[in-house]
PDB file of C-alpha atoms in Angstrom:
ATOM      1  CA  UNK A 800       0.000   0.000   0.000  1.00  0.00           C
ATOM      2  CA  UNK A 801       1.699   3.452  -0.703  1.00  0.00           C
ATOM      3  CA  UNK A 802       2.067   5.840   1.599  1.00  0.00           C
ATOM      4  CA  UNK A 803      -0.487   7.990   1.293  1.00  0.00           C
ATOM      5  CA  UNK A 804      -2.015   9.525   4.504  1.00  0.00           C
ATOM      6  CA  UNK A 805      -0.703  12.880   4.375  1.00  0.00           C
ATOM      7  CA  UNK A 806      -0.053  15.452   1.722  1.00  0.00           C
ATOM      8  CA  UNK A 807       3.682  15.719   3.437  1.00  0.00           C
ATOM      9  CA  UNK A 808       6.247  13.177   3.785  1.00  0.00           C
ATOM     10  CA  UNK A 809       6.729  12.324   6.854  1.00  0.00           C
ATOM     11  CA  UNK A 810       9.449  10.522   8.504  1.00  0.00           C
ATOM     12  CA  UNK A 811       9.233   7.011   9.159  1.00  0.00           C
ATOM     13  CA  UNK A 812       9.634   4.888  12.613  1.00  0.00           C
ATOM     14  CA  UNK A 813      12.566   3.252  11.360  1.00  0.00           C
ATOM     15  CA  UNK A 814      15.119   5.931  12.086  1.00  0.00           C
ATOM     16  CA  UNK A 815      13.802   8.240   8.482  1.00  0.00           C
ATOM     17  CA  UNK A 816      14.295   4.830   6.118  1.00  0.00           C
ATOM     18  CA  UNK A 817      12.510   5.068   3.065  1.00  0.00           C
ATOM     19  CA  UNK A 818       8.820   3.338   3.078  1.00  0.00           C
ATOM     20  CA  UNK A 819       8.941  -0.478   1.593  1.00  0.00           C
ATOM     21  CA  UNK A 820       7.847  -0.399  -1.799  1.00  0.00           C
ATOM     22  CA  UNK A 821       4.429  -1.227  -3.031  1.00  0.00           C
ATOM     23  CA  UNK A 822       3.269  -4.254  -3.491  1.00  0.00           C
ATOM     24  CA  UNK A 823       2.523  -5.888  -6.799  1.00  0.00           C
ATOM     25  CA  UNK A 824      -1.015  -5.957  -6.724  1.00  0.00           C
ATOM     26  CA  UNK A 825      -0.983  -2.138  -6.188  1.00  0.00           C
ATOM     27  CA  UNK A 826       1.273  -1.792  -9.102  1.00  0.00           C
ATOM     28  CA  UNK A 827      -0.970  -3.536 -11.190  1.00  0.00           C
ATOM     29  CA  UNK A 828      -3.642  -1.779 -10.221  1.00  0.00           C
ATOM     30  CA  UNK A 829      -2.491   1.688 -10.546  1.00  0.00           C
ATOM     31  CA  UNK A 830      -0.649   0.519 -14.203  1.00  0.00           C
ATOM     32  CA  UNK A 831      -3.704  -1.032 -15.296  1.00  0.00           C
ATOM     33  CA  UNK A 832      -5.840   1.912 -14.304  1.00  0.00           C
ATOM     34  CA  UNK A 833      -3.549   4.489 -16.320  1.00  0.00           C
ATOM     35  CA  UNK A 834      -4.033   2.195 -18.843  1.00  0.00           C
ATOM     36  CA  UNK A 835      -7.746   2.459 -19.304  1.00  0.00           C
ATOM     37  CA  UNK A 836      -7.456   6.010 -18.630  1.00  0.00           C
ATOM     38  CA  UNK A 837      -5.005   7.269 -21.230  1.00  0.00           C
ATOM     39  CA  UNK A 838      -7.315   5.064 -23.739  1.00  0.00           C
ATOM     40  CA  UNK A 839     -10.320   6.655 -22.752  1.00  0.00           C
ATOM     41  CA  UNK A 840      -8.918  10.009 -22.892  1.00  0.00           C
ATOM     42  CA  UNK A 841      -7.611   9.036 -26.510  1.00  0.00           C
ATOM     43  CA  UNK A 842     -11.071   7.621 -27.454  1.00  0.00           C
ATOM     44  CA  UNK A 843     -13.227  10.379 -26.036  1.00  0.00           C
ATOM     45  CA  UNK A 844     -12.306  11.992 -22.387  1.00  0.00           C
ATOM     46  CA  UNK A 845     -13.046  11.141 -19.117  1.00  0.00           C
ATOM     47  CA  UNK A 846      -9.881   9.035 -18.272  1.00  0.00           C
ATOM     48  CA  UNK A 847     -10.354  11.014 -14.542  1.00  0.00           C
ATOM     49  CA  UNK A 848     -13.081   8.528 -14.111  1.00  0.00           C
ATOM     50  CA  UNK A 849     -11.215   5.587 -14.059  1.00  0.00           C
ATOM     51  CA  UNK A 850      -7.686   6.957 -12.636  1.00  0.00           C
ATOM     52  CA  UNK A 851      -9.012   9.027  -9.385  1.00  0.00           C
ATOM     53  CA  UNK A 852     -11.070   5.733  -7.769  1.00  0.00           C
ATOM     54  CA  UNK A 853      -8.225   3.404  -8.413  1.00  0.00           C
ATOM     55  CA  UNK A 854      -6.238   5.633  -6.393  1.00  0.00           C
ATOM     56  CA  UNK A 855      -8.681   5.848  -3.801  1.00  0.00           C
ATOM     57  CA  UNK A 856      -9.324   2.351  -3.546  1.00  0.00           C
ATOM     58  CA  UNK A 857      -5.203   1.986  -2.836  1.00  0.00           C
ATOM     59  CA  UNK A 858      -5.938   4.294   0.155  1.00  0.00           C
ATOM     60  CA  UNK A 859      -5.161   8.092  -1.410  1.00  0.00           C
ATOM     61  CA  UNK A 860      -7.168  10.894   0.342  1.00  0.00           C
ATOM     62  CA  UNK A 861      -8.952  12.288  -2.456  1.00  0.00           C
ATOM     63  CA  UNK A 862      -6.438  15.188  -2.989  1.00  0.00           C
ATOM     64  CA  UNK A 863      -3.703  13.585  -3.401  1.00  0.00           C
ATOM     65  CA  UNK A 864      -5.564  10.729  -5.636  1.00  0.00           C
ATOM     66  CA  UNK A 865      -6.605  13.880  -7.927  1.00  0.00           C
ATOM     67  CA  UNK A 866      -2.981  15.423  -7.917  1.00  0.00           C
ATOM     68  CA  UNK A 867      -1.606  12.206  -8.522  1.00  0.00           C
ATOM     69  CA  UNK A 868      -4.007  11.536 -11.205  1.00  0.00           C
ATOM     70  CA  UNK A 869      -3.205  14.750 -13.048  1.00  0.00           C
ATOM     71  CA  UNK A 870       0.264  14.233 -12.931  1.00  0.00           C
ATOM     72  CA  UNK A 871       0.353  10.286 -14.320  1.00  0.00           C
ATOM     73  CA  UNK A 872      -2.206  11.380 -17.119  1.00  0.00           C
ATOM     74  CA  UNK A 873      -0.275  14.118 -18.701  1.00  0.00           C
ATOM     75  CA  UNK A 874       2.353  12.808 -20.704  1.00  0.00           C
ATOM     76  CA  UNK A 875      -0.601  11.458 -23.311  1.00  0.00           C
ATOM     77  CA  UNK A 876      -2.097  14.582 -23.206  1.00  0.00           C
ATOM     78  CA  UNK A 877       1.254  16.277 -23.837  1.00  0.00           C
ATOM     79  CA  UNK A 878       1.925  13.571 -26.855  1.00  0.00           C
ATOM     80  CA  UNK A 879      -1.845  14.025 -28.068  1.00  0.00           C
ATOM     81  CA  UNK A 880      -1.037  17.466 -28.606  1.00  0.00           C
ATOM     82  CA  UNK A 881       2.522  16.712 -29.837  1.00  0.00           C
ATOM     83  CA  UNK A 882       0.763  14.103 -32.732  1.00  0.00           C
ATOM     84  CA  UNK A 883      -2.237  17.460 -33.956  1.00  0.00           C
ATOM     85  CA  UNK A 884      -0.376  20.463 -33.426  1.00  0.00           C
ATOM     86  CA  UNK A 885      -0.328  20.706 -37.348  1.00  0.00           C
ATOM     87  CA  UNK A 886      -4.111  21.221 -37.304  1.00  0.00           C
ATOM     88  CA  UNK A 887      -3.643  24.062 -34.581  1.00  0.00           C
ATOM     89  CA  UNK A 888      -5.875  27.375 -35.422  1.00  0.00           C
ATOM     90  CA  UNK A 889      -7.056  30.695 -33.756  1.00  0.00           C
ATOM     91  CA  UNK A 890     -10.357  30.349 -32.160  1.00  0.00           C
ATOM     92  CA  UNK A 891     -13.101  32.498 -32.195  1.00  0.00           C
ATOM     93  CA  UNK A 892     -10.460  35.272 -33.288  1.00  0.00           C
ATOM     94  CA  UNK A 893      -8.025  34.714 -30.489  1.00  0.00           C
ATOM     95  CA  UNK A 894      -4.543  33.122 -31.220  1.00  0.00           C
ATOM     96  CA  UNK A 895      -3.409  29.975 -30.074  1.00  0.00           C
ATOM     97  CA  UNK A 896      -1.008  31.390 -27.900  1.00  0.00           C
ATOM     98  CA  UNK A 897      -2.956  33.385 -26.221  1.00  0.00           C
ATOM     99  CA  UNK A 898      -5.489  30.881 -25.028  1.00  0.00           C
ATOM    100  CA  UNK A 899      -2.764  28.598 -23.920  1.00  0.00           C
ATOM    101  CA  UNK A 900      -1.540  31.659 -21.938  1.00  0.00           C
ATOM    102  CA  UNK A 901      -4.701  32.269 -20.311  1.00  0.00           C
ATOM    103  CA  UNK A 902      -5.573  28.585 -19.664  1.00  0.00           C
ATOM    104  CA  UNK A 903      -1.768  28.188 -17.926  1.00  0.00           C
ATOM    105  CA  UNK A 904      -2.695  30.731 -15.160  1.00  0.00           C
ATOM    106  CA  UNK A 905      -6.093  29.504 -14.899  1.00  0.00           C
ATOM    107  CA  UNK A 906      -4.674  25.792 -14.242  1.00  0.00           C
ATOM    108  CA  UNK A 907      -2.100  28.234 -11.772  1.00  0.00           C
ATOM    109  CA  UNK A 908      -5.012  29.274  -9.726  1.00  0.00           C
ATOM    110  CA  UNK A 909      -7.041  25.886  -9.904  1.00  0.00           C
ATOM    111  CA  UNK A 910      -4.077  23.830  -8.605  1.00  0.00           C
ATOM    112  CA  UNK A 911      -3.905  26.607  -6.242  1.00  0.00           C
ATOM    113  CA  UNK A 912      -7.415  25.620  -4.686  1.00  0.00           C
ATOM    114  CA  UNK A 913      -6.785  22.011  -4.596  1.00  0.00           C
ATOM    115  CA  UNK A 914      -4.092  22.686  -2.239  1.00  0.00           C
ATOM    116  CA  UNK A 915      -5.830  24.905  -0.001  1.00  0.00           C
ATOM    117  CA  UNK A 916      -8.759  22.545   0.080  1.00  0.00           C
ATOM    118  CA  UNK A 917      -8.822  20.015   3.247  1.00  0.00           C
ATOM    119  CA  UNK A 918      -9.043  16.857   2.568  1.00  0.00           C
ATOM    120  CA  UNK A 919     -12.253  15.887   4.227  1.00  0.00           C
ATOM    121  CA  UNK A 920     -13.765  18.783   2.378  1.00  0.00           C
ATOM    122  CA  UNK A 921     -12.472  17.719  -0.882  1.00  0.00           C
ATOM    123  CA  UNK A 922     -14.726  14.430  -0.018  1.00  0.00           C
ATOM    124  CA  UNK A 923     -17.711  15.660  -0.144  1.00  0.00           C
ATOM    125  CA  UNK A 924     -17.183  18.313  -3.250  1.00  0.00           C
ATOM    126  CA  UNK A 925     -15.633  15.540  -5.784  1.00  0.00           C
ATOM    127  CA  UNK A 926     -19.011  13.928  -6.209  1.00  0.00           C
ATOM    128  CA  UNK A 927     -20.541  16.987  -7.488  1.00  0.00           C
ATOM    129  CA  UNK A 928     -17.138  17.465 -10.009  1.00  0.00           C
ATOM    130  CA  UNK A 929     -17.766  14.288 -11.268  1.00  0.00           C
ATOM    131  CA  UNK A 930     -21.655  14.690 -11.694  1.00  0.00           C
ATOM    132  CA  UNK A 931     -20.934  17.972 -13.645  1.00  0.00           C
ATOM    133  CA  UNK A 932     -18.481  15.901 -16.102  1.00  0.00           C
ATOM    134  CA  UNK A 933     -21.124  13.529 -16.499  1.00  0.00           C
ATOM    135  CA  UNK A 934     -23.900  15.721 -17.357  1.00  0.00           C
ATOM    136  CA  UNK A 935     -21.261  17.474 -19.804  1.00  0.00           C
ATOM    137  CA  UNK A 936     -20.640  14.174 -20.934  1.00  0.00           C
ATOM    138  CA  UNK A 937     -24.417  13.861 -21.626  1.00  0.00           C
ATOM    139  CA  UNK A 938     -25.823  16.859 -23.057  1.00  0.00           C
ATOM    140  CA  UNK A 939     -22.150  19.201 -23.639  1.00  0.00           C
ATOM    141  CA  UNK A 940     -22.498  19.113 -27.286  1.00  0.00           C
ATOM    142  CA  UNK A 941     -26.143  19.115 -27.998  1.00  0.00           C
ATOM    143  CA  UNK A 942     -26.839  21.817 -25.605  1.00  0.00           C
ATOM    144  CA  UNK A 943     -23.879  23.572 -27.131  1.00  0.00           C
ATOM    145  CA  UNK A 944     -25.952  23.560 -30.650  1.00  0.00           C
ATOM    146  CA  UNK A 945     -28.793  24.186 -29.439  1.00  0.00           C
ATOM    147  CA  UNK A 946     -27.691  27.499 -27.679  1.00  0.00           C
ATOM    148  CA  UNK A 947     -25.503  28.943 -31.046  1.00  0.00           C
ATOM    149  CA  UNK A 948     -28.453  28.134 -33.035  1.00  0.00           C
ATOM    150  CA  UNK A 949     -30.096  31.085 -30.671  1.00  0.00           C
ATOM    151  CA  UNK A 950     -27.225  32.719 -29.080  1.00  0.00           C
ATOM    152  CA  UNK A 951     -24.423  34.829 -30.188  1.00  0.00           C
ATOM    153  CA  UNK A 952     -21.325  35.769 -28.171  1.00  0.00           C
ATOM    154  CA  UNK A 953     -18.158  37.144 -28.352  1.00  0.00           C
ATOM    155  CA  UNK A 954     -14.495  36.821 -27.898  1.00  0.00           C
ATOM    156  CA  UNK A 955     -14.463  38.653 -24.607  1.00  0.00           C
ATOM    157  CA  UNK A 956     -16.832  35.913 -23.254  1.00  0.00           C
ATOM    158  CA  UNK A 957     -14.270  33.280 -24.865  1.00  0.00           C
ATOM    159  CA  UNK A 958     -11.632  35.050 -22.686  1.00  0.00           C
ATOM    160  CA  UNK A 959     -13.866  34.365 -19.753  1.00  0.00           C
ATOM    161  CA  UNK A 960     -14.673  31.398 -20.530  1.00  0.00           C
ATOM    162  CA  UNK A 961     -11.195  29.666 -21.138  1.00  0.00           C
ATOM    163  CA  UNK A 962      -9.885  31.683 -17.703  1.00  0.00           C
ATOM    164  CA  UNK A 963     -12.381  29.300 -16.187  1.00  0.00           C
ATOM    165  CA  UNK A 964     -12.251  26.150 -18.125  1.00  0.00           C
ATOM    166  CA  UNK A 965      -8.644  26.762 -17.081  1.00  0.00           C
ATOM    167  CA  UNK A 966      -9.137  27.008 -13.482  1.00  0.00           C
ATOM    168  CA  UNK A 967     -11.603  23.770 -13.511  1.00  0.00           C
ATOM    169  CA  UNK A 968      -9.004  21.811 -15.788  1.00  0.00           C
ATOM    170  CA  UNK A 969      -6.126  22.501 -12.568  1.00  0.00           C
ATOM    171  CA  UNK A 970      -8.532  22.193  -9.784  1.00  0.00           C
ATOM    172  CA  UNK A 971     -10.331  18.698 -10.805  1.00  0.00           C
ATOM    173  CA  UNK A 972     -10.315  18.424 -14.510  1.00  0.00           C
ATOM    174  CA  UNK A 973     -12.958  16.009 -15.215  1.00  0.00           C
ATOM    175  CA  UNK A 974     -14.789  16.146 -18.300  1.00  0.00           C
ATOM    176  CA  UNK A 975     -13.062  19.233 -19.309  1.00  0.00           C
ATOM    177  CA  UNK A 976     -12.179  17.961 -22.800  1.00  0.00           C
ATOM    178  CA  UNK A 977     -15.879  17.955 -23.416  1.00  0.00           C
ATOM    179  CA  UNK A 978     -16.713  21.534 -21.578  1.00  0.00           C
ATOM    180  CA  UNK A 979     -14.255  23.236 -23.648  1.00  0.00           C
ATOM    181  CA  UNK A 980     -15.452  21.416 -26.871  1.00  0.00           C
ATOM    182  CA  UNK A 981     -18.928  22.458 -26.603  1.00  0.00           C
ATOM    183  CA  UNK A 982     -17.519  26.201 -25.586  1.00  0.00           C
ATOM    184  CA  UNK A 983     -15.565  26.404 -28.301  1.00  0.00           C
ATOM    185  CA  UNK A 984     -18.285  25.007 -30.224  1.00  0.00           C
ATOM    186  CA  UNK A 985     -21.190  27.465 -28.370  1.00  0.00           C
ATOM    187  CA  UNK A 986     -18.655  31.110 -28.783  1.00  0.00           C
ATOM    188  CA  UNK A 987     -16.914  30.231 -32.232  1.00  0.00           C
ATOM    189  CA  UNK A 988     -19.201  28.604 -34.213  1.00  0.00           C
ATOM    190  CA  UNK A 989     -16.473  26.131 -34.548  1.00  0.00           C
ATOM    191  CA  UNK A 990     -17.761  21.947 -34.988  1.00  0.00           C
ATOM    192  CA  UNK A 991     -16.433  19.877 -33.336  1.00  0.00           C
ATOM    193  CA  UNK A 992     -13.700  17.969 -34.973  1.00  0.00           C
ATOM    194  CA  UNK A 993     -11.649  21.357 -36.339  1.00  0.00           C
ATOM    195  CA  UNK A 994     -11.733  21.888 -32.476  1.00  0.00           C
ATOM    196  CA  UNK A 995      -9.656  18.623 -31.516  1.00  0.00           C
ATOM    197  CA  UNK A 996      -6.304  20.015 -31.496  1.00  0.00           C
ATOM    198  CA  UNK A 997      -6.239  22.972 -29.960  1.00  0.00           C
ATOM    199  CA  UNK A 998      -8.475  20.941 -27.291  1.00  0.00           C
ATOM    200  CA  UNK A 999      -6.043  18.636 -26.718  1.00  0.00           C
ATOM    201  CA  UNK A1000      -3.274  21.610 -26.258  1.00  0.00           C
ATOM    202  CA  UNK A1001      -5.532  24.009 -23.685  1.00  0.00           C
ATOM    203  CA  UNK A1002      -6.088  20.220 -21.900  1.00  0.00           C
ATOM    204  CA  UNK A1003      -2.366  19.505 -22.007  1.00  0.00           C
ATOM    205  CA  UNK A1004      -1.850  22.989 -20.447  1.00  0.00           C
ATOM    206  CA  UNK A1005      -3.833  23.007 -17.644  1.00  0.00           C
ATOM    207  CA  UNK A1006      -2.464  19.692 -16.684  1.00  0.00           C
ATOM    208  CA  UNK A1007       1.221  20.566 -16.517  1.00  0.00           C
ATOM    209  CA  UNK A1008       0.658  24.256 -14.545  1.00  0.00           C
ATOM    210  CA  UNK A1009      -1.252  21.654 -12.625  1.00  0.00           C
ATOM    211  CA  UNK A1010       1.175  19.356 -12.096  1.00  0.00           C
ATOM    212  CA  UNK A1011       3.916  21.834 -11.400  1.00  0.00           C
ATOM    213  CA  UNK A1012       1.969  22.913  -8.662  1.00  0.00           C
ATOM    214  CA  UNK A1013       0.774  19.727  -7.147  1.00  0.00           C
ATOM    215  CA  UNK A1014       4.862  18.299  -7.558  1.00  0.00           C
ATOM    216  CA  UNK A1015       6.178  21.601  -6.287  1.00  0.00           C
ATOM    217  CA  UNK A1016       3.761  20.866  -2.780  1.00  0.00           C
ATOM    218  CA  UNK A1017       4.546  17.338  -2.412  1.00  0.00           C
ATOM    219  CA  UNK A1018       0.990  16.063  -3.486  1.00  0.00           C
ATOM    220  CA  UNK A1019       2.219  13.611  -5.957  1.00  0.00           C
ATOM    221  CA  UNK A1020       2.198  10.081  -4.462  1.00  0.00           C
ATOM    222  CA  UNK A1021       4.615   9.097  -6.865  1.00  0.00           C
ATOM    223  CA  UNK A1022       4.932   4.909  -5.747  1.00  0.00           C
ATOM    224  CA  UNK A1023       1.676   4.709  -7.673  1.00  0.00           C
ATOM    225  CA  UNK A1024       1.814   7.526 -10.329  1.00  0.00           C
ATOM    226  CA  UNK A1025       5.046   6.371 -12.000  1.00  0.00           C
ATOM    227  CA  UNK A1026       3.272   2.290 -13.030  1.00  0.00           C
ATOM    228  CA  UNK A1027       0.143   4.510 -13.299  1.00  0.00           C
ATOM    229  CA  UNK A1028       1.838   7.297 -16.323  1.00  0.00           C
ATOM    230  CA  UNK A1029       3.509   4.280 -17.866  1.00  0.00           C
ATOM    231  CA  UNK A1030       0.111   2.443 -18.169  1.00  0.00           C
ATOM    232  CA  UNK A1031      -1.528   5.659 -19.268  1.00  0.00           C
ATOM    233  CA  UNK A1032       1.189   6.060 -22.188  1.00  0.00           C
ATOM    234  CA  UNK A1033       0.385   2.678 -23.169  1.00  0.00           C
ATOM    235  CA  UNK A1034      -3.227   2.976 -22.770  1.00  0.00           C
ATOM    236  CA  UNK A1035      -3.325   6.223 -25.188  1.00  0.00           C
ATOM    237  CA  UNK A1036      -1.326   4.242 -27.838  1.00  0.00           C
ATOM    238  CA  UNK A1037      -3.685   1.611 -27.031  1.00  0.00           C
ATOM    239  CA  UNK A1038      -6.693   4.100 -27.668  1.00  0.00           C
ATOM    240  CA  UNK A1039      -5.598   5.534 -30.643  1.00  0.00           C
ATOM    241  CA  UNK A1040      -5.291   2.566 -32.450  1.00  0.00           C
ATOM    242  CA  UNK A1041      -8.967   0.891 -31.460  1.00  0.00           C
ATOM    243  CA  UNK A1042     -10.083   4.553 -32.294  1.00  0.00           C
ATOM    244  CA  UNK A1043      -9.915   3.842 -35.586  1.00  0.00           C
ATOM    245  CA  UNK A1044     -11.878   0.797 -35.751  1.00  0.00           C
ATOM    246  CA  UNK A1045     -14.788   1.070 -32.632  1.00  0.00           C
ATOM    247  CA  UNK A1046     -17.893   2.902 -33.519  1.00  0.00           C
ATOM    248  CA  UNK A1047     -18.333   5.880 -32.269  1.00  0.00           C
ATOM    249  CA  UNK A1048     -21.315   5.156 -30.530  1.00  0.00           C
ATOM    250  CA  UNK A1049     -19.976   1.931 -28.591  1.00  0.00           C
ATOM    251  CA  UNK A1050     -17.258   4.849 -27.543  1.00  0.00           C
ATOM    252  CA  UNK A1051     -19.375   7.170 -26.084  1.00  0.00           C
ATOM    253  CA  UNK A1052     -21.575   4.748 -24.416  1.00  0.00           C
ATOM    254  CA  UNK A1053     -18.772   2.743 -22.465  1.00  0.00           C
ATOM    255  CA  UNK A1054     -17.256   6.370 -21.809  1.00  0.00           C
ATOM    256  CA  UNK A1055     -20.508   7.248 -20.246  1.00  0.00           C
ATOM    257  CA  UNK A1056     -21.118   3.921 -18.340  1.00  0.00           C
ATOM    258  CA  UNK A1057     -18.093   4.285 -16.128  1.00  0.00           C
ATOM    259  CA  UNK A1058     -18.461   7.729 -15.622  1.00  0.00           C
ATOM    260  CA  UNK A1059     -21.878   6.931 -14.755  1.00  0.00           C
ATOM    261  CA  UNK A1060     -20.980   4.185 -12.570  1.00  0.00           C
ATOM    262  CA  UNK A1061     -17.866   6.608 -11.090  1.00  0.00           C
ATOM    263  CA  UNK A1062     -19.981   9.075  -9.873  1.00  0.00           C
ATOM    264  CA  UNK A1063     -22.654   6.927  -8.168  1.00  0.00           C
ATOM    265  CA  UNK A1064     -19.821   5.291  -5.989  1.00  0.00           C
ATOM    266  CA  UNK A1065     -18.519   8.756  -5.045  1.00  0.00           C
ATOM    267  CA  UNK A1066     -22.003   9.884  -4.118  1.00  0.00           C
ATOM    268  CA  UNK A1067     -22.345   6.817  -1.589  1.00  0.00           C
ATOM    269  CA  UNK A1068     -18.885   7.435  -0.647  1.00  0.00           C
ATOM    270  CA  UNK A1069     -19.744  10.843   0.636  1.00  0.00           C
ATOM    271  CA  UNK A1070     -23.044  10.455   1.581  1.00  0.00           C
ATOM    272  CA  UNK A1071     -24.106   7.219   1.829  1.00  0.00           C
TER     273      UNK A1071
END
């Protein structure tokens, strides 16, 4: 089991020795977890959903599980970016690098929150994170649709927007892919698949201002995120390739069935 009861090393009863390493069960569960998270993040989002109770179930408080999580999911988002940056374009009139500016000290100031948020607190809020990925999940890009079909808004309400898709992305992250696709898609009149790449980048962003926070504090459990960014590398290779042959619709519905299933658990969890 790693050692996970605090968000500060602490030193051990056996004269400030090192803690014994995990055991291989845990490794296989954290690797295995990464796994199915970098694919689903490759498929469609939402690899939070299977990362963050893994880590709980090996005994993280649910900071550090989310801190960890962030950390051992990046490197695919950092190589999904990588792999489309070709395809990257202005949105809604606003450069590239000025949305990945804004969405950097957004994920700044959401890290920033994590930290500051007790642990027991952070319990009883994650359910609600998860329930709002879900519903974007759900509805993100229909209601997106529907709302340009009858609303029009501008770039300063992009600005806004991406600050706080930004702060979201380094506080919890969960379902942001989809929240920023159907913003992009609601304030630039932009569908969805032109939108892909520079998705990927503002989510690859937030992540590492994230993680530099979260490493910088010490909330990086990093016994179980090193098997658990290995597995996720594999798992986005993984995704990639089945990408190309699973329907779209079998996609989204498994995506949806364990964040589904996810959130439930973390409701009972908290309130049960």
């Amino acid at each position: 089991m790693p050692p996970a009861a605090s968000s500060r090393p602490r030193p051990s009863a056996s004269g400030g020795r090192p803690p014994p390493l995990p055991s291989p069960s845990t490794l296989a569960l954290a690797a295995s977890a990464g796994c199915l998270g970098g694919a689903m993040n490759a498929l469609a989002g939402g690899g939070t959903f299977a990362t963050l109770p893994a880590l709980i179930a090996l005994g993280l408080p649910a900071n550090l599980a989310n801190a960890t999580s962030n950390v051992a999911l990046l490197p695919g988002a950092a190589a999904s970016a990588a792999e489309f940056r070709d395809e990257l374009s202005p949105v809604g009139g606003i450069p590239v690098k000025a949305l990945a500016a804004i969405t950097f000290a957004g994920g700044l100031v959401g890290s920033v929150l994590l930290v500051l948020t007790p642990s027991k607190a952070f319990d009883f809020i994650i359910p609600w994170l998860l329930l709002l990925g879900f519903v974007v999940m759900l509805f993100g890009r229909s209601a997106a649709a529907w709302l340009h079909a009858r609303v029009t808004i501008g770039w300063k309400t992009l600005v806004v927007a991406q600050s706080l898709l930004g702060i979201y992305g380094g506080y919890f992250g969960g379902g942001v892919g989809l929240m920023t696709t159907a913003t992009y898609g609601l304030l630039a009149a932009a569908d969805p698949r032109s939108l892909f790449s520079v998705r990927t980048l503002m989510l690859a962003v937030a992540n590492l201002a994230a993680a530099l926070v979260f490493i910088a504090v010490g909330l990086v459990v990093w016994a179980v995120c090193l098997p658990m960014l290995l597995g996720s590398i594999a798992g986005g290779w993984l995704g990639a390739k089945l990408g190309k042959r699973l329907s779209h619709r079998l996609v989204r519905f498994w995506t949806l069935l364990v964040t589904a299933a996810t959130t439930a658990v973390f409701f009972v969890r908290a309130y049960g």
